[in-house]
Tab-separated table of C-alpha atoms in Angstrom:
chain	number	residue	atom	x	y	z
G	1	UNK	CA	-18.794	-75.519	46.816
G	2	UNK	CA	-18.325	-72.459	44.673
G	3	UNK	CA	-15.179	-70.459	44.045
G	4	UNK	CA	-13.348	-69.633	47.324
G	5	UNK	CA	-13.390	-66.030	48.494
G	6	UNK	CA	-12.317	-64.011	51.531
G	7	UNK	CA	-14.396	-62.347	54.220
G	8	UNK	CA	-12.911	-59.552	56.293
G	9	UNK	CA	-13.729	-59.583	59.991
G	10	UNK	CA	-12.158	-58.636	63.289
G	11	UNK	CA	-9.612	-60.851	65.020
G	12	UNK	CA	-12.111	-61.425	67.815
G	13	UNK	CA	-14.742	-62.780	65.422
G	14	UNK	CA	-12.163	-64.908	63.627
G	15	UNK	CA	-10.985	-66.357	66.941
G	16	UNK	CA	-14.563	-67.096	68.008
G	17	UNK	CA	-15.261	-68.819	64.688
G	18	UNK	CA	-12.108	-70.894	65.127
G	19	UNK	CA	-13.204	-72.037	68.612
G	20	UNK	CA	-16.736	-72.814	67.432
G	21	UNK	CA	-15.411	-74.784	64.465
G	22	UNK	CA	-12.971	-76.735	66.628
G	23	UNK	CA	-15.720	-77.573	69.141
G	24	UNK	CA	-17.851	-78.939	66.305
G	25	UNK	CA	-14.985	-80.787	64.661
G	26	UNK	CA	-15.207	-78.795	61.453
G	27	UNK	CA	-13.511	-75.933	59.629
G	28	UNK	CA	-14.321	-72.234	59.772
G	29	UNK	CA	-15.401	-72.420	56.121
G	30	UNK	CA	-17.826	-75.265	56.786
G	31	UNK	CA	-19.098	-73.537	59.931
G	32	UNK	CA	-19.838	-70.317	58.030
G	33	UNK	CA	-21.596	-72.269	55.275
G	34	UNK	CA	-23.697	-74.100	57.886
G	35	UNK	CA	-24.617	-70.900	59.709
G	36	UNK	CA	-25.502	-69.099	56.467
G	37	UNK	CA	-27.692	-71.993	55.329
G	38	UNK	CA	-29.602	-72.039	58.636
G	39	UNK	CA	-30.397	-68.321	58.753
G	40	UNK	CA	-33.557	-67.355	56.905
G	41	UNK	CA	-33.770	-64.257	54.743
G	42	UNK	CA	-36.627	-61.815	55.279
G	43	UNK	CA	-38.341	-63.169	52.150
G	44	UNK	CA	-38.006	-66.758	53.398
G	45	UNK	CA	-39.448	-65.816	56.810
G	46	UNK	CA	-42.351	-64.082	55.093
G	47	UNK	CA	-43.044	-67.100	52.881
G	48	UNK	CA	-42.981	-69.439	55.877
G	49	UNK	CA	-45.263	-67.127	57.834
G	50	UNK	CA	-47.815	-67.126	55.011
G	51	UNK	CA	-47.591	-70.923	54.781
G	52	UNK	CA	-47.927	-71.351	58.557
G	53	UNK	CA	-50.959	-69.074	58.700
G	54	UNK	CA	-52.588	-71.068	55.897
G	55	UNK	CA	-51.885	-74.363	57.685
G	56	UNK	CA	-53.456	-72.953	60.851
G	57	UNK	CA	-56.426	-71.555	58.975
G	58	UNK	CA	-55.529	-68.017	60.067
G	59	UNK	CA	-56.002	-65.154	57.593
G	60	UNK	CA	-52.618	-63.536	56.944
G	61	UNK	CA	-53.508	-59.966	57.828
G	62	UNK	CA	-51.245	-56.990	58.500
G	63	UNK	CA	-51.770	-57.626	62.232
G	64	UNK	CA	-50.623	-61.245	61.900
G	65	UNK	CA	-47.671	-60.125	59.796
G	66	UNK	CA	-46.656	-57.544	62.418
G	67	UNK	CA	-47.013	-60.072	65.240
G	68	UNK	CA	-44.731	-62.433	63.329
G	69	UNK	CA	-42.141	-59.725	62.718
G	70	UNK	CA	-42.251	-58.778	66.405
G	71	UNK	CA	-41.743	-62.426	67.369
G	72	UNK	CA	-38.709	-62.750	65.058
G	73	UNK	CA	-37.239	-59.558	66.525
G	74	UNK	CA	-37.575	-60.996	70.042
G	75	UNK	CA	-36.011	-64.287	68.951
G	76	UNK	CA	-33.050	-62.466	67.381
G	77	UNK	CA	-32.651	-60.330	70.518
G	78	UNK	CA	-32.474	-63.428	72.695
G	79	UNK	CA	-30.033	-65.126	70.313
G	80	UNK	CA	-27.779	-62.080	70.567
G	81	UNK	CA	-27.630	-62.437	74.335
G	82	UNK	CA	-26.272	-65.977	74.055
G	83	UNK	CA	-22.998	-64.832	72.512
């Protein structure tokens, strides 16, 4: 782990993180690290999309790229409803 730092957030978010960490038997710090490691950046999603298209033998066109971006947007929208 690198040098510790602070993250400012609302009390509600802090309380939710505390509950989530307790339910998983971990700390808020470890939970945040786990969540950050799981979430892909835009560049990582793009790289994986190119790789997936190649594995499927699909040309990675602008239309395929847009379909992938639309799919990620729908996934994120559904994830937001779970909270």
